[in-house]
mmCIF file of C-alpha atoms (C1' of nucleotides) in Angstrom:
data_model
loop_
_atom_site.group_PDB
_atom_site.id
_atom_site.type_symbol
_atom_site.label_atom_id
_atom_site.label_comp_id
_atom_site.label_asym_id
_atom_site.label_seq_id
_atom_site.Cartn_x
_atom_site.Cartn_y
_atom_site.Cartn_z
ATOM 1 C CA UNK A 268 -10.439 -11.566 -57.003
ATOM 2 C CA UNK A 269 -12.128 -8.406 -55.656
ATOM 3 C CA UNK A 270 -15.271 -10.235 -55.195
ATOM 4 C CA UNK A 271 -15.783 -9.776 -51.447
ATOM 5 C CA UNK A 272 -16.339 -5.640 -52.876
ATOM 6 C CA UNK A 273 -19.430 -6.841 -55.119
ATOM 7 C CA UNK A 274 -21.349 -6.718 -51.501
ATOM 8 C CA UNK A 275 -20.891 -2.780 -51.869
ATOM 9 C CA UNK A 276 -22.969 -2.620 -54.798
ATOM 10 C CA UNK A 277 -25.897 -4.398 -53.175
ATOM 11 C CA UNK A 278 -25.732 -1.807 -50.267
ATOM 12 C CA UNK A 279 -26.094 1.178 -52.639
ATOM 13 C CA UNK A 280 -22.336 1.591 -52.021
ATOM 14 C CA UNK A 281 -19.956 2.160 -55.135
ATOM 15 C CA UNK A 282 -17.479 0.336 -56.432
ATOM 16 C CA UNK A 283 -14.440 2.743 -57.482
ATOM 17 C CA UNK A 284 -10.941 2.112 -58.514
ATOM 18 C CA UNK A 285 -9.723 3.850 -55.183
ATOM 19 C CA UNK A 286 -11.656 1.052 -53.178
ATOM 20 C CA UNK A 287 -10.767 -1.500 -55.209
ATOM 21 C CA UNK A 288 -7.138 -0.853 -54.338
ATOM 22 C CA UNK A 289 -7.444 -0.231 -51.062
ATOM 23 C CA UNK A 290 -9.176 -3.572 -50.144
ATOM 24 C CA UNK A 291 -6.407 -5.236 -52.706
ATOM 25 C CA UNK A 292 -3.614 -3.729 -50.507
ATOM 26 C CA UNK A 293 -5.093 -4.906 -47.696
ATOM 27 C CA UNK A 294 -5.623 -7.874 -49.045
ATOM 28 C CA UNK A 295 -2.507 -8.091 -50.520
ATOM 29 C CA UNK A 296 -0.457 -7.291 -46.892
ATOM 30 C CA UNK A 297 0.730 -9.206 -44.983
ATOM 31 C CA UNK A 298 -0.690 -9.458 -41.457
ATOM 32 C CA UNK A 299 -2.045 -6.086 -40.783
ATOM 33 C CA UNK A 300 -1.899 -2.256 -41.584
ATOM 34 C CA UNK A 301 -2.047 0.613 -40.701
ATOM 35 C CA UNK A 302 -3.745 3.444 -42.749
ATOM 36 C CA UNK A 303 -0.870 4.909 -43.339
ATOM 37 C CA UNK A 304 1.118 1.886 -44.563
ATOM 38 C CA UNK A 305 -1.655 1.030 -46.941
ATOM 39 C CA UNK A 306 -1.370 5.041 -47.915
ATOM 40 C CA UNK A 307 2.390 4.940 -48.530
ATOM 41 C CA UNK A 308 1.980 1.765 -50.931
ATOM 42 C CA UNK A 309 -0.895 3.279 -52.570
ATOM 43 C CA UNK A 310 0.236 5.962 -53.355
ATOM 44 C CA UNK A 311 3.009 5.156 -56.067
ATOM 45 C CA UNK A 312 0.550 2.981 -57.786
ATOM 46 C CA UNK A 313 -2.689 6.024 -57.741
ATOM 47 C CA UNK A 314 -0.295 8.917 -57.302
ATOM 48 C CA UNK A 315 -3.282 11.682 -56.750
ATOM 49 C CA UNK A 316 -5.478 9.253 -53.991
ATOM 50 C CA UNK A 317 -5.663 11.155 -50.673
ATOM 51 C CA UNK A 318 -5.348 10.110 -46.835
ATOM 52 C CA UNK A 319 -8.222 10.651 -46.194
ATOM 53 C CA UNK A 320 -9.586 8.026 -48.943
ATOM 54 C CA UNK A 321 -7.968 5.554 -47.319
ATOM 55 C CA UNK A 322 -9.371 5.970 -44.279
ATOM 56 C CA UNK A 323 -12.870 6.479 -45.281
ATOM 57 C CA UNK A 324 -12.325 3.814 -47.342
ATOM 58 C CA UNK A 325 -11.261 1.573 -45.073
ATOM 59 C CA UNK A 326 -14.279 3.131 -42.463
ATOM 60 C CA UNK A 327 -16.415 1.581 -45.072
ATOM 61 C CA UNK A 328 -14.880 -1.845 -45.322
ATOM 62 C CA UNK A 329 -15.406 -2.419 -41.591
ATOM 63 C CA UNK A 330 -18.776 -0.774 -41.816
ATOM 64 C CA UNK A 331 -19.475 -3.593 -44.678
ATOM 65 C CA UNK A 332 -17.255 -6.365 -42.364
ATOM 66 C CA UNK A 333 -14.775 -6.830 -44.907
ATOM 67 C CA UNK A 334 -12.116 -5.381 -42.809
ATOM 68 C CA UNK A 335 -11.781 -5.683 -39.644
ATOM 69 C CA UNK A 336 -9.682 -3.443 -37.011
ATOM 70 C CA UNK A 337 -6.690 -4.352 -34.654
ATOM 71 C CA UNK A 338 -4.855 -1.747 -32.007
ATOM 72 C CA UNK A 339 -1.310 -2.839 -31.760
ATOM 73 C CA UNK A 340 0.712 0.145 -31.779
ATOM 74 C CA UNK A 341 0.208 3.713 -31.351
ATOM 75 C CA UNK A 342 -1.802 3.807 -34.560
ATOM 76 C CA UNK A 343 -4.899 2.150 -35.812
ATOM 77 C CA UNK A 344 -4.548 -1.114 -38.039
ATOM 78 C CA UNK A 345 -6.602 -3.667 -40.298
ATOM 79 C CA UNK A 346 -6.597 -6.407 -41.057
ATOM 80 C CA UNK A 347 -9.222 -8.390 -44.148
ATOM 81 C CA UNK A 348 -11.832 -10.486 -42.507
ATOM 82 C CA UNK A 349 -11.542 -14.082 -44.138
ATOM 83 C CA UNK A 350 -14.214 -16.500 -43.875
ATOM 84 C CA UNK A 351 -14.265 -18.621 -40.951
ATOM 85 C CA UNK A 352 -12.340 -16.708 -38.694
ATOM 86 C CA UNK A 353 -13.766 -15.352 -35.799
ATOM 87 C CA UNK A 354 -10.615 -14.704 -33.677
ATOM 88 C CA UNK A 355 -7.550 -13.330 -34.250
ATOM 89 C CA UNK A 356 -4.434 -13.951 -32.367
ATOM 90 C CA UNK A 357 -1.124 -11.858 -32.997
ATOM 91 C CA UNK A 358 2.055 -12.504 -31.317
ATOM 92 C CA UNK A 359 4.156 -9.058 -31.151
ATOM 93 C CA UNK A 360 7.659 -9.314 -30.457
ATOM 94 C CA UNK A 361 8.939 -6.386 -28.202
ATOM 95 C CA UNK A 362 12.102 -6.249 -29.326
ATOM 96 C CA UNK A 363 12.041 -5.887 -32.992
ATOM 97 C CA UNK A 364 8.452 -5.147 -33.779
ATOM 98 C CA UNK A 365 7.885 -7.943 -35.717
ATOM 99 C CA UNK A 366 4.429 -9.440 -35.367
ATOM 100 C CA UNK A 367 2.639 -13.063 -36.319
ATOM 101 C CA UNK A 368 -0.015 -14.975 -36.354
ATOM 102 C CA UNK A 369 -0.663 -18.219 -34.365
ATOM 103 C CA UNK A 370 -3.819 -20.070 -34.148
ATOM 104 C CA UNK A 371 -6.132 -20.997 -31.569
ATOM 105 C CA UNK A 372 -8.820 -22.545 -32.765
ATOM 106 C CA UNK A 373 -10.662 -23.518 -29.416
ATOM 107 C CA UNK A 374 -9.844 -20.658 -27.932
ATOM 108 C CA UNK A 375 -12.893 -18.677 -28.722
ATOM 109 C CA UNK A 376 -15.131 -21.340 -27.035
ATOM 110 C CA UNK A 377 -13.251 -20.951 -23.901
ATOM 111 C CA UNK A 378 -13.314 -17.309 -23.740
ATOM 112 C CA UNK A 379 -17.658 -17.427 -24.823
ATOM 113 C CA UNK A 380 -18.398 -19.590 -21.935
ATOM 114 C CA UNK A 381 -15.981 -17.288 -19.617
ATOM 115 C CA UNK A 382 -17.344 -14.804 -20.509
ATOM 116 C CA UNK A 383 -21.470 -15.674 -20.759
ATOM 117 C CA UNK A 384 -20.666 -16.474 -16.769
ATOM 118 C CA UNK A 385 -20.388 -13.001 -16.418
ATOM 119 C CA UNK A 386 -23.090 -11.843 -18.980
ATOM 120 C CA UNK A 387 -21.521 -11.043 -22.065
ATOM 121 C CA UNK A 388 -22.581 -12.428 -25.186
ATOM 122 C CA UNK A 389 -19.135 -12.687 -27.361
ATOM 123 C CA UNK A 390 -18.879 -11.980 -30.843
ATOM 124 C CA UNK A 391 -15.301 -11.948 -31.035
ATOM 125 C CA UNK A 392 -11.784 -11.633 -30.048
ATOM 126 C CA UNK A 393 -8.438 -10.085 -30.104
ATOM 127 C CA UNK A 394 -5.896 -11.048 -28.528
ATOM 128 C CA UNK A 395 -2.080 -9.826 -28.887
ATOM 129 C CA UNK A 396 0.824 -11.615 -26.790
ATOM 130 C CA UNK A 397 3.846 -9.968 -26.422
ATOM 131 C CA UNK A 398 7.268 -11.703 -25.970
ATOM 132 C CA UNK A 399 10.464 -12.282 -27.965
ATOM 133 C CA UNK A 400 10.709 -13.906 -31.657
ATOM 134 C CA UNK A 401 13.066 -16.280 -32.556
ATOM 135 C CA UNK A 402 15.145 -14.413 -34.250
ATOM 136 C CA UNK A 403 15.544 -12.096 -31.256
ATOM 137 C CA UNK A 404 15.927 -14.418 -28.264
ATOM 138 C CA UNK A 405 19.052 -16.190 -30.796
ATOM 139 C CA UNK A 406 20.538 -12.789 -31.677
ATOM 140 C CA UNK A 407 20.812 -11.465 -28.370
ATOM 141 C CA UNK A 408 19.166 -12.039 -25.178
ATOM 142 C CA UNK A 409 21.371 -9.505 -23.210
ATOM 143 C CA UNK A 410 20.457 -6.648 -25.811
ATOM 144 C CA UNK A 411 17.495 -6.835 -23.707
ATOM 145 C CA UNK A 412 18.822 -4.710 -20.526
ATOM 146 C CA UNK A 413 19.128 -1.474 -21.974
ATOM 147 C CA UNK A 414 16.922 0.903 -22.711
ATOM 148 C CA UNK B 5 -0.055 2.254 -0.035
ATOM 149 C CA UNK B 6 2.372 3.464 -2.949
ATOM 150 C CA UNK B 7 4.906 0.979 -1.887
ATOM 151 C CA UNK B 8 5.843 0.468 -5.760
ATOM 152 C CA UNK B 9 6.732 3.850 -6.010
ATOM 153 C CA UNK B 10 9.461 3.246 -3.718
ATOM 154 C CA UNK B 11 11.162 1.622 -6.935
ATOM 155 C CA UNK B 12 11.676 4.591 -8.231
ATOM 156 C CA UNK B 13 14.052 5.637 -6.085
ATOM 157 C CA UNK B 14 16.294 2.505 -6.518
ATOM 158 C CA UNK B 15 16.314 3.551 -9.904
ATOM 159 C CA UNK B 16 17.567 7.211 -9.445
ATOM 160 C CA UNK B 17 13.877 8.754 -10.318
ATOM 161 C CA UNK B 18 12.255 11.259 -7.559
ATOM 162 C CA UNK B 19 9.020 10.153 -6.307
ATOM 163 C CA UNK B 20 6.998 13.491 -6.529
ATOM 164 C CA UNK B 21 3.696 14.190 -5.339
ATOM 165 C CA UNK B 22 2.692 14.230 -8.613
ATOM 166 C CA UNK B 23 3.650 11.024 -9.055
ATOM 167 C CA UNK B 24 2.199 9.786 -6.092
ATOM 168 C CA UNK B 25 -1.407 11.173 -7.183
ATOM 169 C CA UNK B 26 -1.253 9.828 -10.658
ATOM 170 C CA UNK B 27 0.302 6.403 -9.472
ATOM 171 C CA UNK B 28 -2.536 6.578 -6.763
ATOM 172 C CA UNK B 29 -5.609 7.525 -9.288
ATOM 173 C CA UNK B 30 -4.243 4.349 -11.193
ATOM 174 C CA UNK B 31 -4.534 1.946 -8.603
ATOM 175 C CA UNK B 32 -7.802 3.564 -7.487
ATOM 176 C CA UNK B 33 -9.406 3.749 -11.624
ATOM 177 C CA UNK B 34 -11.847 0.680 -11.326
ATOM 178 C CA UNK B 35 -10.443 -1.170 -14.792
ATOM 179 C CA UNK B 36 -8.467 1.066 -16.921
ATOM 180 C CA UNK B 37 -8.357 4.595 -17.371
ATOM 181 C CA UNK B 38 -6.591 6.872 -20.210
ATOM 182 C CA UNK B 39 -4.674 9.300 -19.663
ATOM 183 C CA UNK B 40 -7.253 12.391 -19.522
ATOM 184 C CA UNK B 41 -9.595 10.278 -17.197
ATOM 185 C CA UNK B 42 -6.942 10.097 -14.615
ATOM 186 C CA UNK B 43 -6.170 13.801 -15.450
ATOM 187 C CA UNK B 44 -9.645 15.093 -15.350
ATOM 188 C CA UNK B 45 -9.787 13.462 -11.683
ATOM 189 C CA UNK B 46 -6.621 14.845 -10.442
ATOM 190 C CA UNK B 47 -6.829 18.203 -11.561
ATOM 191 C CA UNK B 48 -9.717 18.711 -8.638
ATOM 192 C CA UNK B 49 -7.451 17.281 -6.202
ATOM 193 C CA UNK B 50 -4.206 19.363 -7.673
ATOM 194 C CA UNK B 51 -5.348 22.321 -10.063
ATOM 195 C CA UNK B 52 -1.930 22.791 -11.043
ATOM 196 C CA UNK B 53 -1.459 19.651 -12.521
ATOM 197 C CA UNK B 54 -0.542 19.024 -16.137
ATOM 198 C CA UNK B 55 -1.359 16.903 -18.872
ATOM 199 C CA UNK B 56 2.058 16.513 -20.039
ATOM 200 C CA UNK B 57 2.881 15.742 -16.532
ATOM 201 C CA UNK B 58 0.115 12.563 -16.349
ATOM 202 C CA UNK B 59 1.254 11.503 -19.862
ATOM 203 C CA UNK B 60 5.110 11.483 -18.827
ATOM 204 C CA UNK B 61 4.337 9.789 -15.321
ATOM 205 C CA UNK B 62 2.268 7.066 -16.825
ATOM 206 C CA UNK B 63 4.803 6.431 -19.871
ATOM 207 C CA UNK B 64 7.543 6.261 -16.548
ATOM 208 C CA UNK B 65 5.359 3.521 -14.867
ATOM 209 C CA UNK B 66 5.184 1.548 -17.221
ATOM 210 C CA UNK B 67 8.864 1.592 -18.255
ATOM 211 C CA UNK B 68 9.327 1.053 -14.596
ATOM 212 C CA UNK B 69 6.886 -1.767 -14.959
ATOM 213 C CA UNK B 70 4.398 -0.408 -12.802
ATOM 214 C CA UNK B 71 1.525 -0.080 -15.372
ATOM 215 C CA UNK B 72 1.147 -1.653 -18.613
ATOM 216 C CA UNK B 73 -0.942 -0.363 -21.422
ATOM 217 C CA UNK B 74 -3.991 -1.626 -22.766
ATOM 218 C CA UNK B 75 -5.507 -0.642 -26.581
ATOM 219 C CA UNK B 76 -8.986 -0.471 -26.542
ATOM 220 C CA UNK B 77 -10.889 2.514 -27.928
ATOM 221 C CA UNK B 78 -8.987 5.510 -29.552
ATOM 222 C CA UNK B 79 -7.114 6.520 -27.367
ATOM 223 C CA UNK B 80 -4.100 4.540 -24.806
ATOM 224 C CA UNK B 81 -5.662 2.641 -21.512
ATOM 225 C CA UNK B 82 -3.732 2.103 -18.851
ATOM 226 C CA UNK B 83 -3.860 -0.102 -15.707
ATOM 227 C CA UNK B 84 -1.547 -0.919 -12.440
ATOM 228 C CA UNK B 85 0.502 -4.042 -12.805
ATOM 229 C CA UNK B 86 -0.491 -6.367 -9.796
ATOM 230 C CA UNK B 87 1.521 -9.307 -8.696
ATOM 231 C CA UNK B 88 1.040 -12.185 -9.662
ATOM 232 C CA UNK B 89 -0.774 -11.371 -13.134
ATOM 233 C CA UNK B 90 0.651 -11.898 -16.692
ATOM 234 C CA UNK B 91 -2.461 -11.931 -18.695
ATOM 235 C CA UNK B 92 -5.364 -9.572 -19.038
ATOM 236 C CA UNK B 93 -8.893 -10.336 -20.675
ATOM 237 C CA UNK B 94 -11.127 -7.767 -21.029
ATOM 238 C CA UNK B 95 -14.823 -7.730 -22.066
ATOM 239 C CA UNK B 96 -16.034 -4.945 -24.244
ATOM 240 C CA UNK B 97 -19.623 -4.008 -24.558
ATOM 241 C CA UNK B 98 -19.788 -2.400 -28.369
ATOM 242 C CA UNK B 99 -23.289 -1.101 -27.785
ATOM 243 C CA UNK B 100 -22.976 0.882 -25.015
ATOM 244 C CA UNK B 101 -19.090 0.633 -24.541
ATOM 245 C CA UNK B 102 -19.178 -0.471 -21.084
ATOM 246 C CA UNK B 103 -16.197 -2.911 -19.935
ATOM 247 C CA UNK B 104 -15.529 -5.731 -17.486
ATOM 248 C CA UNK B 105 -12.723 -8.417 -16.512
ATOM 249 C CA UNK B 106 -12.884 -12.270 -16.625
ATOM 250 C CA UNK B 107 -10.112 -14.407 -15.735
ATOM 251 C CA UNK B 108 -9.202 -17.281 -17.692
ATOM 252 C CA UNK B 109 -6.270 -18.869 -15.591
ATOM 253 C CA UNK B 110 -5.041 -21.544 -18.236
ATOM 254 C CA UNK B 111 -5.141 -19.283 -20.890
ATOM 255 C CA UNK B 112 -1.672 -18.008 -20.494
ATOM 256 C CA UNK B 113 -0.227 -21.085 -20.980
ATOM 257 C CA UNK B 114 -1.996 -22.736 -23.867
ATOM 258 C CA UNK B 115 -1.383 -19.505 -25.687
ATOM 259 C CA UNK B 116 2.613 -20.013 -24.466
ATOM 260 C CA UNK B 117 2.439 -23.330 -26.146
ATOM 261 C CA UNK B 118 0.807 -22.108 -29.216
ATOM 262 C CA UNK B 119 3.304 -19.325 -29.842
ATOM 263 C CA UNK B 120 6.201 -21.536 -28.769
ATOM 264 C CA UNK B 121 5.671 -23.547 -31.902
ATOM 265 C CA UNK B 122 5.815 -20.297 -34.007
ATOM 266 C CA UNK B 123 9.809 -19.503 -32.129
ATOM 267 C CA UNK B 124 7.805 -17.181 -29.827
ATOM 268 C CA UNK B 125 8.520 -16.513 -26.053
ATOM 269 C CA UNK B 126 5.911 -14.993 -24.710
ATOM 270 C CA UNK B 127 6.094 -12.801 -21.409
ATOM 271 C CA UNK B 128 2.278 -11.323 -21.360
ATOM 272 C CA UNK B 129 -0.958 -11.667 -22.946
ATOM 273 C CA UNK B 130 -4.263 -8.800 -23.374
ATOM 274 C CA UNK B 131 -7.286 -10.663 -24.687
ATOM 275 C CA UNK B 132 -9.795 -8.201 -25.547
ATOM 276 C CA UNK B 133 -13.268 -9.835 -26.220
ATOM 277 C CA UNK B 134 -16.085 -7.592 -28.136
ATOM 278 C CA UNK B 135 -19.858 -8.428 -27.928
ATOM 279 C CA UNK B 136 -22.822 -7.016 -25.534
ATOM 280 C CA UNK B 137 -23.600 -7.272 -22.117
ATOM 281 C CA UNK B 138 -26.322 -8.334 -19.980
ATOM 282 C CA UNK B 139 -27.723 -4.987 -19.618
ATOM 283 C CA UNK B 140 -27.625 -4.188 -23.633
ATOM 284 C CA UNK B 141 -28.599 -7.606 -23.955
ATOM 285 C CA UNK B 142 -31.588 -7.451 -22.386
ATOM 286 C CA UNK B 143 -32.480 -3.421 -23.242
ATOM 287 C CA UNK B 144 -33.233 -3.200 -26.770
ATOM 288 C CA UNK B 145 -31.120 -6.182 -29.146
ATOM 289 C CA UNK B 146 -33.681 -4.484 -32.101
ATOM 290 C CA UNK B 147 -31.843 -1.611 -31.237
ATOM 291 C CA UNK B 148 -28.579 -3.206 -33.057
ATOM 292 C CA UNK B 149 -29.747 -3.059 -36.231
ATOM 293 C CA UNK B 150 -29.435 0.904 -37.016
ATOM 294 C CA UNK B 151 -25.967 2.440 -37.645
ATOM 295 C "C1'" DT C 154 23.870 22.211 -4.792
ATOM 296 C "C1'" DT C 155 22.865 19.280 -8.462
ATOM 297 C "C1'" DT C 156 19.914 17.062 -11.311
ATOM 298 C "C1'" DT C 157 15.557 15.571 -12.227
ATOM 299 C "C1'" DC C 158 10.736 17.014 -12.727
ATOM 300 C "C1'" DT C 159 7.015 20.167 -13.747
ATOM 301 C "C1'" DG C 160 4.426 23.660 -16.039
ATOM 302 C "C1'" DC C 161 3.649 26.022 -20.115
ATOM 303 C "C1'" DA C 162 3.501 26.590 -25.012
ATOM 304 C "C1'" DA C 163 3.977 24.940 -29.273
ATOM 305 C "C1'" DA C 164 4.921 21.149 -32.443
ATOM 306 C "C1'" DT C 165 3.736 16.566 -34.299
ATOM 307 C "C1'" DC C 166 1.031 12.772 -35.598
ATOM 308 C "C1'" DT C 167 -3.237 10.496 -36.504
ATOM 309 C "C1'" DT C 168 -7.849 10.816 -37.790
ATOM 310 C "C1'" DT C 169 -12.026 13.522 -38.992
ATOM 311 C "C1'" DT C 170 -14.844 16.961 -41.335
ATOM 312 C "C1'" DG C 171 -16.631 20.569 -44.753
ATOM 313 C "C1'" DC C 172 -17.046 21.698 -49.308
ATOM 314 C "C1'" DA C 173 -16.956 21.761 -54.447
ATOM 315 C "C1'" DC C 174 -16.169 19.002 -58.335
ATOM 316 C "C1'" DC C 175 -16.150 14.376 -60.494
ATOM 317 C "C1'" DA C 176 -17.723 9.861 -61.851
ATOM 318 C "C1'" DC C 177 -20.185 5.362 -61.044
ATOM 319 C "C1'" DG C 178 -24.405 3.199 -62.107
ATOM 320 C "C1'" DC D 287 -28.479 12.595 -64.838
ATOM 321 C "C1'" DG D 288 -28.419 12.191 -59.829
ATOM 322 C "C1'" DT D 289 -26.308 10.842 -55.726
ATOM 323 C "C1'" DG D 290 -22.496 9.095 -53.604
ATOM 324 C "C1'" DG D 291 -17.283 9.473 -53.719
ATOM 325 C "C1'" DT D 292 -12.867 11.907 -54.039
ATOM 326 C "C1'" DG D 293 -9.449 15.492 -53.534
ATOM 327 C "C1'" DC D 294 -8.064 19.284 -51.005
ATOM 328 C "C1'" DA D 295 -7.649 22.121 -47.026
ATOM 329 C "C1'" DA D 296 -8.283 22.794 -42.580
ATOM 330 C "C1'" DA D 297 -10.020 21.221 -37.980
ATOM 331 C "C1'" DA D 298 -9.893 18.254 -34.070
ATOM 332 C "C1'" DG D 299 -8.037 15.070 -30.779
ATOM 333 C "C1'" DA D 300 -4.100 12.636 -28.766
ATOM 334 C "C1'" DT D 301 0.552 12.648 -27.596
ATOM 335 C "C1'" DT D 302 5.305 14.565 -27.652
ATOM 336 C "C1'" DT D 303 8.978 17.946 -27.169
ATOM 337 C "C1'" DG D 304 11.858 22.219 -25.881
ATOM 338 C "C1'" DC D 305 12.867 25.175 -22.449
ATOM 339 C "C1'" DA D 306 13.174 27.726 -17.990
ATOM 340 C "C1'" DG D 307 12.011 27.731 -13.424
ATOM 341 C "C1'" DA D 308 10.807 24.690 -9.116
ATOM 342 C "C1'" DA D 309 11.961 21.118 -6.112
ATOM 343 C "C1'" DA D 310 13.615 16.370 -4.657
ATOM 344 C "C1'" DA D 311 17.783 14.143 -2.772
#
DNA sequence: TTTTCTGCAAATCTTTTGCACCACG
DNA sequence: CGTGGTGCAAAAGATTTGCAGAAAA
C-alpha cells in the first residue's frame, strides 16, 4: 500500500513510521491538505509526532515527487502525485470553501504549445477556478450580496 | 489614471493618497507584485508609509474588485483587474523563478463546460504553468540536476 | 464635525532552523 | 554502530489586529 515510500530507501532516505503516516494521510485525504490538516489527524493516531515532522516530511515527499504542492488558500497544501497525471485542476467554490476536482485531459497540450510560443518548456500545471458549487448557487444565490 | 479608485467613493470609502500610490504601484508592477514589493517601492516615494497600510489597501481592492490575488511563491501576489479579463495564465520559470503571461482565449470556456458538469459555476480562472524558460533553457539544462 | 484611515506596536499564524537524543538499516 | 530522523524550543517571515491620533468628506 505504502509502496510509492520504497523509492526512499533507494535514495539513502529512511523509511520511518512518522513518514509512513504522513504519506498514508495524504494519501488517505481527500483532495488536498494542508500541513496542518494532515497534523491535526495525525496527531490522535501518533500522539508525540511534531509540526515540524510533518512538514519536513512532507518537504521530502515533494523532494522525492511523491507529493506534490497546491496554493489555494492562505496556507500551503498537497496533494499525492498519482501516476499519469500531469495536471491538476481544482474548482474552489467562494462561497462555502468547498473545493473539487474536474478533469481536463487535453488541456495540458493546449497550454505546452501556448506556452513553447513564448519559450517556456512546460512541465506542468495548476490551475484553480473559482465560482459557486451546486449546493451554493441552489441554497441561496442572494446570500451572495453581503459581505 | 486612477479612474477605478473613483469606486471607492460610491461605496462610502475615502480615496487617500495612500491609496492612490499603492493602487498606482499596482497598475504600474509589470505582472504581479506582493505586498512588500509594492511597499519597498513606495516607501521611496512616501517614507511614511506603512506596511499594514499596503496590506489593508490591497485586501480593500480586491474586495472592491479592483485587484485579485494570485498564489504563486510563498507569499500573496497581487495584480490590477483589467476589463475585459476573467482568466489569468501565468508561466513560471522554477529554475530561476522568473515569470511571464500567455493568453489562452478559449480556455475560459472549455474549463466553464468542464466544471459545469461537476454543478460548478465558474466566475474566474488562474492557470499557473511551471517549467523553464528560454533563457534557463538554453543556460545550463545540466545545471537541473543538483538540488 | 464625523467617521474612516493611517501609523505604530504587538499579536498571530505558518513555516523554518538548531540542537541533542533516538532509531532505521 | 553510524548517519539520518525526530522531538522540542525558539527563530523567522508573512499577515492581522487594537488603539489613538490624523485627515477625508
Amino acid at each position: 500500500m505504502n509502496a510509492g515510500l520504497e523509492a526512499l530507501r533507494s535514495q539513502g532516505r529512511r523509511l520511518t513510521p512518522q513518514r509512513q503516516l504522513v504519506y498514508g494521510a495524504l494519501l488517505d485525504h481527500p483532495g488536498h491538505a494542508t500541513a496542518d490538516d494532515l497534523f491535526a489527524g495525525l496527531a490522535r493516531r501518533l500522539p508525540g509526532i511534531q509540526r515540524t515532522t510533518v512538514y519536513r516530511t512532507l518537504d521530502l515527499l515533494v523532494e522525492v515527487g511523491l507529493a506534490r504542492t497546491v496554493r489555494l488558500g492562505r496556507s500551503t497544501s498537497y496533494e499525492p502525485v498519482r501516476e499519469g497525471v500531469e495536471s491538476h485542476q481544482h474548482l474552489v467554490c467562494d462561497q462555502c470553501g468547498s473545493t473539487a476536482d474536474v478533469g481536463l485531459p487535453a488541456l495540458f497540450d493546449r497550454v505546452r504549445s501556448a506556452a513553447e510560443a513564448v519559450g517556456y518548456q512546460v512541465s506542468r500545471i495548476d490551475l484553480v477556478a473559482h465560482g459557486t458549487c451546486a449546493g451554493c448557487a441552489a441554497a441561496g444565490p442572494a446570500t451572495g450580496l453581503g459581505r
